[in-house]
Amino acid sequence: MDENTAVISITQSGETADTLAASELAGRKGATLWSIVNAFGSQSMRTADGYIAMQAGPEIGVASTQAFTTSIVDLYMLGCKLGELRATLSPSELNARLQDLATLPDLAGRVLEQDSSFFELAKQFTESKHFLFLGRGINYPIAMEGALKLKEISYIHAEGYPAGEMKHGPIALIDEEMPVLTIATKDALYSKMISQVQQAKARDGIVIALATEGDSQIQKEADHVIYVPDAPEMLGPLLITLPLQLLAYHIAVLRGCDVDQPRNLAKSVTVE
């Protein structure tokens, strides 16, 4: 890190100790500090050279949901702006990216309309002890987000893992009692994810596939299918996040957990 480095902190509260410590270290080394932050007036906002306000509204629950999805949009827009400034996106390409973004509210609404089906699916997993979430490429972090939300609010042990690494450990856990949620939307890695689904089924795993609308093949491979609308590749992760968060929410409520104030968690982690 030096004066030619920009360091971006992403923080809902703007007061998380380890994030602030990392930013302070970067500042001492001469880096430019940027912050994507939700809480106006927070330390992360005050100490940054520049900031992007999430404007996600107040996060009532301890486990952040809307701030997570909002930060994905903010990063997408930042990427568009940097592409424009560095001339790596032509005006027509930039316009196409922004047109894609304009479709997002409608696509998200179509996902949320399926909430009752997420609730019905949740009923089948309230007694589960463990969950495995698998994703590849850009969807691997979303698998981690799905696992994080489930463990935070339902107290079910869950692990998000890169699907390509499944055979390097997690496959040993798969049996008839292990739900395996696979993010298998129609993208460049689709065929590889189908292979992962088949491998989990071959070990008697209970496979929940998150797939693109219109995909009939996945129904032959998985035990349960959650559909999301077809979306531009860079915005797909946001749509995928919504059913994962809602599934965790419904499982937690059915288990009688306090989804707003999960045990042992604090809204802002102020110690390292």
mmCIF file of C-alpha atoms in Angstrom:
data_model
loop_
_atom_site.group_PDB
_atom_site.id
_atom_site.type_symbol
_atom_site.label_atom_id
_atom_site.label_comp_id
_atom_site.label_asym_id
_atom_site.label_seq_id
_atom_site.Cartn_x
_atom_site.Cartn_y
_atom_site.Cartn_z
ATOM 1 C CA MET A 1 0.000 0.000 0.000
ATOM 2 C CA ASP A 2 1.257 3.459 -0.938
ATOM 3 C CA GLU A 3 0.049 6.766 -2.363
ATOM 4 C CA ASN A 4 -1.010 4.971 -5.564
ATOM 5 C CA THR A 5 -3.394 2.677 -3.670
ATOM 6 C CA ALA A 6 -7.062 3.276 -2.904
ATOM 7 C CA VAL A 7 -8.459 1.326 0.044
ATOM 8 C CA ILE A 8 -12.236 0.915 0.240
ATOM 9 C CA SER A 9 -13.892 -0.020 3.525
ATOM 10 C CA ILE A 10 -17.441 -1.370 3.348
ATOM 11 C CA THR A 11 -19.288 -0.926 6.620
ATOM 12 C CA GLN A 12 -22.900 -0.599 7.686
ATOM 13 C CA SER A 13 -22.212 1.035 11.044
ATOM 14 C CA GLY A 14 -18.984 2.833 10.168
ATOM 15 C CA GLU A 15 -17.689 1.948 13.633
ATOM 16 C CA THR A 16 -16.400 -1.621 13.262
ATOM 17 C CA ALA A 17 -13.035 -1.751 15.007
ATOM 18 C CA ASP A 18 -11.088 -4.062 12.697
ATOM 19 C CA THR A 19 -12.258 -2.192 9.598
ATOM 20 C CA LEU A 20 -11.248 1.134 11.135
ATOM 21 C CA ALA A 21 -7.862 -0.294 12.155
ATOM 22 C CA ALA A 22 -7.204 -1.502 8.617
ATOM 23 C CA SER A 23 -8.173 1.898 7.209
ATOM 24 C CA GLU A 24 -5.919 3.661 9.695
ATOM 25 C CA LEU A 25 -2.981 1.447 8.682
ATOM 26 C CA ALA A 26 -3.646 2.159 5.011
ATOM 27 C CA GLY A 27 -3.761 5.884 5.738
ATOM 28 C CA ARG A 28 -0.392 5.762 7.494
ATOM 29 C CA LYS A 29 1.069 4.145 4.387
ATOM 30 C CA GLY A 30 -0.230 6.974 2.214
ATOM 31 C CA ALA A 31 -3.204 5.230 0.614
ATOM 32 C CA THR A 32 -6.355 7.091 -0.361
ATOM 33 C CA LEU A 33 -9.229 6.022 1.887
ATOM 34 C CA TRP A 34 -12.722 5.518 0.551
ATOM 35 C CA SER A 35 -15.707 4.299 2.506
ATOM 36 C CA ILE A 36 -18.984 2.717 1.457
ATOM 37 C CA VAL A 37 -21.010 3.338 4.590
ATOM 38 C CA ASN A 38 -24.607 3.434 5.774
ATOM 39 C CA ALA A 39 -24.398 5.398 9.033
ATOM 40 C CA PHE A 40 -24.034 9.137 8.424
ATOM 41 C CA GLY A 41 -21.490 10.827 10.683
ATOM 42 C CA SER A 42 -19.786 7.563 11.628
ATOM 43 C CA GLN A 43 -16.042 7.378 12.132
ATOM 44 C CA SER A 44 -15.503 5.555 8.846
ATOM 45 C CA MET A 45 -17.275 8.354 7.007
ATOM 46 C CA ARG A 46 -15.459 11.141 8.883
ATOM 47 C CA THR A 47 -11.954 9.752 8.418
ATOM 48 C CA ALA A 48 -12.265 8.772 4.742
ATOM 49 C CA ASP A 49 -10.984 10.944 1.912
ATOM 50 C CA GLY A 50 -14.251 10.209 0.138
ATOM 51 C CA TYR A 51 -17.343 8.141 0.791
ATOM 52 C CA ILE A 52 -20.354 6.587 -0.896
ATOM 53 C CA ALA A 53 -23.495 6.663 1.248
ATOM 54 C CA MET A 54 -25.377 3.378 1.000
ATOM 55 C CA GLN A 55 -28.697 5.058 1.839
ATOM 56 C CA ALA A 56 -30.067 1.636 2.730
ATOM 57 C CA GLY A 57 -32.120 3.032 5.578
ATOM 58 C CA PRO A 58 -31.783 1.901 9.197
ATOM 59 C CA GLU A 59 -30.822 -1.735 9.711
ATOM 60 C CA ILE A 60 -33.179 -2.836 12.484
ATOM 61 C CA GLY A 61 -31.823 -6.354 12.873
ATOM 62 C CA VAL A 62 -28.308 -7.142 14.018
ATOM 63 C CA ALA A 63 -27.670 -9.329 10.968
ATOM 64 C CA SER A 64 -27.240 -6.916 8.085
ATOM 65 C CA THR A 65 -29.372 -7.631 5.008
ATOM 66 C CA GLN A 66 -30.287 -4.508 3.028
ATOM 67 C CA ALA A 67 -26.860 -2.971 3.629
ATOM 68 C CA PHE A 68 -25.299 -6.057 2.055
ATOM 69 C CA THR A 69 -27.414 -5.865 -1.090
ATOM 70 C CA THR A 70 -27.021 -2.092 -1.297
ATOM 71 C CA SER A 71 -23.237 -2.377 -1.125
ATOM 72 C CA ILE A 72 -23.327 -4.720 -4.153
ATOM 73 C CA VAL A 73 -25.133 -2.000 -6.123
ATOM 74 C CA ASP A 74 -22.708 0.654 -4.883
ATOM 75 C CA LEU A 75 -19.713 -1.414 -5.989
ATOM 76 C CA TYR A 76 -21.335 -2.015 -9.374
ATOM 77 C CA MET A 77 -21.897 1.717 -9.847
ATOM 78 C CA LEU A 78 -18.361 2.504 -8.669
ATOM 79 C CA GLY A 79 -17.024 0.024 -11.212
ATOM 80 C CA CYS A 80 -19.072 1.737 -13.930
ATOM 81 C CA LYS A 81 -17.735 5.154 -12.930
ATOM 82 C CA LEU A 82 -14.130 3.988 -12.834
ATOM 83 C CA GLY A 83 -14.634 2.281 -16.204
ATOM 84 C CA GLU A 84 -15.870 5.577 -17.602
ATOM 85 C CA LEU A 85 -12.991 7.599 -16.121
ATOM 86 C CA ARG A 86 -10.330 5.123 -17.262
ATOM 87 C CA ALA A 87 -11.991 4.705 -20.681
ATOM 88 C CA THR A 88 -12.195 0.939 -20.271
ATOM 89 C CA LEU A 89 -15.954 1.220 -20.893
ATOM 90 C CA SER A 90 -17.119 2.927 -24.057
ATOM 91 C CA PRO A 91 -20.110 5.279 -23.783
ATOM 92 C CA SER A 92 -22.356 2.615 -25.310
ATOM 93 C CA GLU A 93 -21.043 -0.069 -22.936
ATOM 94 C CA LEU A 94 -21.543 2.230 -19.959
ATOM 95 C CA ASN A 95 -25.089 3.006 -21.067
ATOM 96 C CA ALA A 96 -25.816 -0.712 -21.393
ATOM 97 C CA ARG A 97 -24.519 -1.349 -17.853
ATOM 98 C CA LEU A 98 -26.732 1.402 -16.472
ATOM 99 C CA GLN A 99 -29.731 0.132 -18.437
ATOM 100 C CA ASP A 100 -29.135 -3.257 -16.836
ATOM 101 C CA LEU A 101 -29.191 -1.593 -13.425
ATOM 102 C CA ALA A 102 -32.520 0.058 -14.217
ATOM 103 C CA THR A 103 -34.125 -3.386 -14.587
ATOM 104 C CA LEU A 104 -33.078 -4.416 -11.084
ATOM 105 C CA PRO A 105 -36.140 -3.221 -9.093
ATOM 106 C CA ASP A 106 -38.498 -5.221 -11.301
ATOM 107 C CA LEU A 107 -36.307 -8.327 -11.151
ATOM 108 C CA ALA A 108 -35.992 -8.080 -7.368
ATOM 109 C CA GLY A 109 -39.748 -7.684 -7.085
ATOM 110 C CA ARG A 110 -40.254 -10.909 -9.014
ATOM 111 C CA VAL A 111 -38.007 -12.719 -6.538
ATOM 112 C CA LEU A 112 -39.856 -11.299 -3.531
ATOM 113 C CA GLU A 113 -43.197 -12.406 -4.980
ATOM 114 C CA GLN A 114 -42.058 -15.989 -4.362
ATOM 115 C CA ASP A 115 -41.695 -15.493 -0.610
ATOM 116 C CA SER A 116 -44.486 -17.947 0.211
ATOM 117 C CA SER A 117 -42.605 -20.713 -1.611
ATOM 118 C CA PHE A 118 -39.454 -19.901 0.374
ATOM 119 C CA PHE A 119 -41.530 -20.269 3.533
ATOM 120 C CA GLU A 120 -42.824 -23.675 2.431
ATOM 121 C CA LEU A 121 -39.282 -24.809 1.652
ATOM 122 C CA ALA A 122 -38.056 -23.558 5.031
ATOM 123 C CA LYS A 123 -40.512 -25.851 6.820
ATOM 124 C CA GLN A 124 -38.550 -28.862 5.618
ATOM 125 C CA PHE A 125 -35.269 -27.771 7.181
ATOM 126 C CA THR A 126 -36.109 -26.491 10.648
ATOM 127 C CA GLU A 127 -34.538 -29.559 12.270
ATOM 128 C CA SER A 128 -31.369 -29.563 10.192
ATOM 129 C CA LYS A 129 -28.093 -29.491 12.115
ATOM 130 C CA HIS A 130 -25.786 -28.473 9.281
ATOM 131 C CA PHE A 131 -26.004 -26.761 5.878
ATOM 132 C CA LEU A 132 -23.532 -26.495 3.011
ATOM 133 C CA PHE A 133 -23.721 -23.612 0.506
ATOM 134 C CA LEU A 134 -21.786 -23.924 -2.764
ATOM 135 C CA GLY A 135 -21.066 -21.277 -5.382
ATOM 136 C CA ARG A 136 -18.513 -20.673 -8.117
ATOM 137 C CA GLY A 137 -16.800 -17.529 -9.342
ATOM 138 C CA ILE A 138 -18.764 -14.367 -8.639
ATOM 139 C CA ASN A 139 -21.352 -16.405 -6.711
ATOM 140 C CA TYR A 140 -18.939 -17.904 -4.176
ATOM 141 C CA PRO A 141 -19.184 -14.831 -1.872
ATOM 142 C CA ILE A 142 -22.981 -15.106 -2.115
ATOM 143 C CA ALA A 143 -22.780 -18.702 -0.916
ATOM 144 C CA MET A 144 -20.854 -17.381 2.089
ATOM 145 C CA GLU A 145 -23.520 -14.729 2.679
ATOM 146 C CA GLY A 146 -26.265 -17.374 2.610
ATOM 147 C CA ALA A 147 -24.382 -19.510 5.123
ATOM 148 C CA LEU A 148 -23.621 -16.519 7.333
ATOM 149 C CA LYS A 149 -27.246 -15.423 7.543
ATOM 150 C CA LEU A 150 -28.439 -18.939 8.346
ATOM 151 C CA LYS A 151 -25.929 -19.467 11.159
ATOM 152 C CA GLU A 152 -26.438 -15.958 12.566
ATOM 153 C CA ILE A 153 -30.200 -16.046 12.980
ATOM 154 C CA SER A 154 -31.217 -19.723 13.077
ATOM 155 C CA TYR A 155 -28.165 -21.106 14.931
ATOM 156 C CA ILE A 156 -27.798 -23.905 12.367
ATOM 157 C CA HIS A 157 -24.163 -24.597 11.544
ATOM 158 C CA ALA A 158 -23.651 -23.531 7.933
ATOM 159 C CA GLU A 159 -20.606 -23.236 5.717
ATOM 160 C CA GLY A 160 -20.188 -21.361 2.438
ATOM 161 C CA TYR A 161 -17.616 -22.976 0.174
ATOM 162 C CA PRO A 162 -16.240 -22.586 -3.358
ATOM 163 C CA ALA A 163 -17.919 -25.366 -5.313
ATOM 164 C CA GLY A 164 -14.715 -26.260 -7.137
ATOM 165 C CA GLU A 165 -13.120 -27.091 -3.780
ATOM 166 C CA MET A 166 -15.955 -29.359 -2.613
ATOM 167 C CA LYS A 167 -13.903 -32.511 -3.083
ATOM 168 C CA HIS A 168 -11.112 -31.055 -0.946
ATOM 169 C CA GLY A 169 -12.973 -31.603 2.331
ATOM 170 C CA PRO A 170 -16.678 -30.709 2.492
ATOM 171 C CA ILE A 171 -17.745 -33.703 0.394
ATOM 172 C CA ALA A 172 -16.900 -35.891 3.406
ATOM 173 C CA LEU A 173 -19.755 -34.233 5.313
ATOM 174 C CA ILE A 174 -22.459 -34.957 2.754
ATOM 175 C CA ASP A 175 -25.011 -37.619 3.671
ATOM 176 C CA GLU A 176 -28.785 -38.062 3.718
ATOM 177 C CA GLU A 177 -29.117 -35.501 6.516
ATOM 178 C CA MET A 178 -27.014 -32.765 4.919
ATOM 179 C CA PRO A 179 -28.831 -30.087 2.889
ATOM 180 C CA VAL A 180 -26.564 -28.738 0.134
ATOM 181 C CA LEU A 181 -27.640 -25.462 -1.443
ATOM 182 C CA THR A 182 -26.000 -24.971 -4.824
ATOM 183 C CA ILE A 183 -26.030 -21.708 -6.777
ATOM 184 C CA ALA A 184 -26.502 -23.063 -10.285
ATOM 185 C CA THR A 185 -27.767 -20.174 -12.379
ATOM 186 C CA LYS A 186 -27.272 -20.150 -16.153
ATOM 187 C CA ASP A 187 -23.836 -18.597 -16.545
ATOM 188 C CA ALA A 188 -20.448 -19.604 -17.904
ATOM 189 C CA LEU A 189 -19.934 -22.014 -14.985
ATOM 190 C CA TYR A 190 -23.346 -23.668 -15.191
ATOM 191 C CA SER A 191 -22.147 -27.065 -16.466
ATOM 192 C CA LYS A 192 -19.585 -27.256 -13.672
ATOM 193 C CA MET A 193 -22.270 -26.502 -11.072
ATOM 194 C CA ILE A 194 -24.498 -29.231 -12.515
ATOM 195 C CA SER A 195 -21.594 -31.606 -11.920
ATOM 196 C CA GLN A 196 -21.452 -30.443 -8.295
ATOM 197 C CA VAL A 197 -25.182 -31.055 -7.899
ATOM 198 C CA GLN A 198 -24.791 -34.581 -9.258
ATOM 199 C CA GLN A 199 -21.869 -35.310 -6.960
ATOM 200 C CA ALA A 200 -23.821 -34.162 -3.911
ATOM 201 C CA LYS A 201 -26.801 -36.305 -4.957
ATOM 202 C CA ALA A 202 -24.522 -39.308 -5.450
ATOM 203 C CA ARG A 203 -23.589 -38.998 -1.747
ATOM 204 C CA ASP A 204 -27.312 -38.927 -0.772
ATOM 205 C CA GLY A 205 -27.230 -35.194 -0.022
ATOM 206 C CA ILE A 206 -30.445 -33.181 -0.029
ATOM 207 C CA VAL A 207 -29.818 -30.727 -2.870
ATOM 208 C CA ILE A 208 -31.485 -27.326 -3.074
ATOM 209 C CA ALA A 209 -30.595 -25.681 -6.373
ATOM 210 C CA LEU A 210 -30.893 -21.974 -6.960
ATOM 211 C CA ALA A 211 -31.468 -21.726 -10.697
ATOM 212 C CA THR A 212 -32.481 -19.437 -13.533
ATOM 213 C CA GLU A 213 -36.129 -19.280 -14.536
ATOM 214 C CA GLY A 214 -36.885 -21.633 -17.412
ATOM 215 C CA ASP A 215 -34.171 -24.150 -16.519
ATOM 216 C CA SER A 216 -35.921 -27.521 -16.746
ATOM 217 C CA GLN A 217 -32.762 -29.628 -16.537
ATOM 218 C CA ILE A 218 -32.073 -28.660 -12.941
ATOM 219 C CA GLN A 219 -35.384 -30.130 -11.815
ATOM 220 C CA LYS A 220 -34.132 -33.564 -12.868
ATOM 221 C CA GLU A 221 -30.976 -33.188 -10.801
ATOM 222 C CA ALA A 222 -31.992 -31.472 -7.542
ATOM 223 C CA ASP A 223 -34.514 -32.260 -4.798
ATOM 224 C CA HIS A 224 -35.735 -28.669 -4.541
ATOM 225 C CA VAL A 225 -35.361 -25.719 -6.915
ATOM 226 C CA ILE A 226 -35.518 -21.983 -6.181
ATOM 227 C CA TYR A 227 -35.843 -19.877 -9.324
ATOM 228 C CA VAL A 228 -34.618 -16.340 -9.907
ATOM 229 C CA PRO A 229 -35.148 -14.299 -13.083
ATOM 230 C CA ASP A 230 -32.486 -14.285 -15.755
ATOM 231 C CA ALA A 231 -30.308 -11.241 -15.082
ATOM 232 C CA PRO A 232 -27.111 -9.593 -16.337
ATOM 233 C CA GLU A 233 -24.134 -11.528 -14.993
ATOM 234 C CA MET A 234 -22.776 -8.725 -12.807
ATOM 235 C CA LEU A 235 -26.167 -8.156 -11.154
ATOM 236 C CA GLY A 236 -27.096 -11.811 -10.739
ATOM 237 C CA PRO A 237 -25.501 -12.081 -7.265
ATOM 238 C CA LEU A 238 -27.869 -9.474 -5.867
ATOM 239 C CA LEU A 239 -30.957 -11.402 -6.980
ATOM 240 C CA ILE A 240 -29.465 -14.641 -5.671
ATOM 241 C CA THR A 241 -28.883 -13.068 -2.258
ATOM 242 C CA LEU A 242 -32.580 -12.331 -1.685
ATOM 243 C CA PRO A 243 -33.926 -15.908 -1.509
ATOM 244 C CA LEU A 244 -30.952 -17.002 0.604
ATOM 245 C CA GLN A 245 -31.655 -14.262 3.150
ATOM 246 C CA LEU A 246 -35.387 -15.020 3.150
ATOM 247 C CA LEU A 247 -34.824 -18.757 3.523
ATOM 248 C CA ALA A 248 -32.628 -18.093 6.567
ATOM 249 C CA TYR A 249 -35.278 -15.735 7.961
ATOM 250 C CA HIS A 250 -38.136 -18.218 7.630
ATOM 251 C CA ILE A 251 -36.119 -21.114 9.083
ATOM 252 C CA ALA A 252 -35.161 -18.933 12.053
ATOM 253 C CA VAL A 253 -38.745 -17.821 12.708
ATOM 254 C CA LEU A 254 -40.014 -21.409 12.492
ATOM 255 C CA ARG A 255 -37.343 -22.435 15.016
ATOM 256 C CA GLY A 256 -38.531 -19.728 17.401
ATOM 257 C CA CYS A 257 -35.353 -17.640 17.145
ATOM 258 C CA ASP A 258 -35.161 -13.887 17.629
ATOM 259 C CA VAL A 259 -34.229 -12.774 14.104
ATOM 260 C CA ASP A 260 -33.638 -9.135 15.124
ATOM 261 C CA GLN A 261 -31.452 -9.787 18.165
ATOM 262 C CA PRO A 262 -29.630 -13.123 17.697
ATOM 263 C CA ARG A 263 -27.840 -14.413 20.762
ATOM 264 C CA ASN A 264 -24.226 -13.368 21.341
ATOM 265 C CA LEU A 265 -24.179 -10.862 18.459
ATOM 266 C CA ALA A 266 -23.827 -7.084 18.563
ATOM 267 C CA LYS A 267 -24.824 -4.562 15.926
ATOM 268 C CA SER A 268 -21.397 -2.979 15.807
ATOM 269 C CA VAL A 269 -18.247 -4.870 16.732
ATOM 270 C CA THR A 270 -16.240 -2.158 18.496
ATOM 271 C CA VAL A 271 -13.374 -4.325 19.784
ATOM 272 C CA GLU A 272 -10.852 -6.278 17.748
#
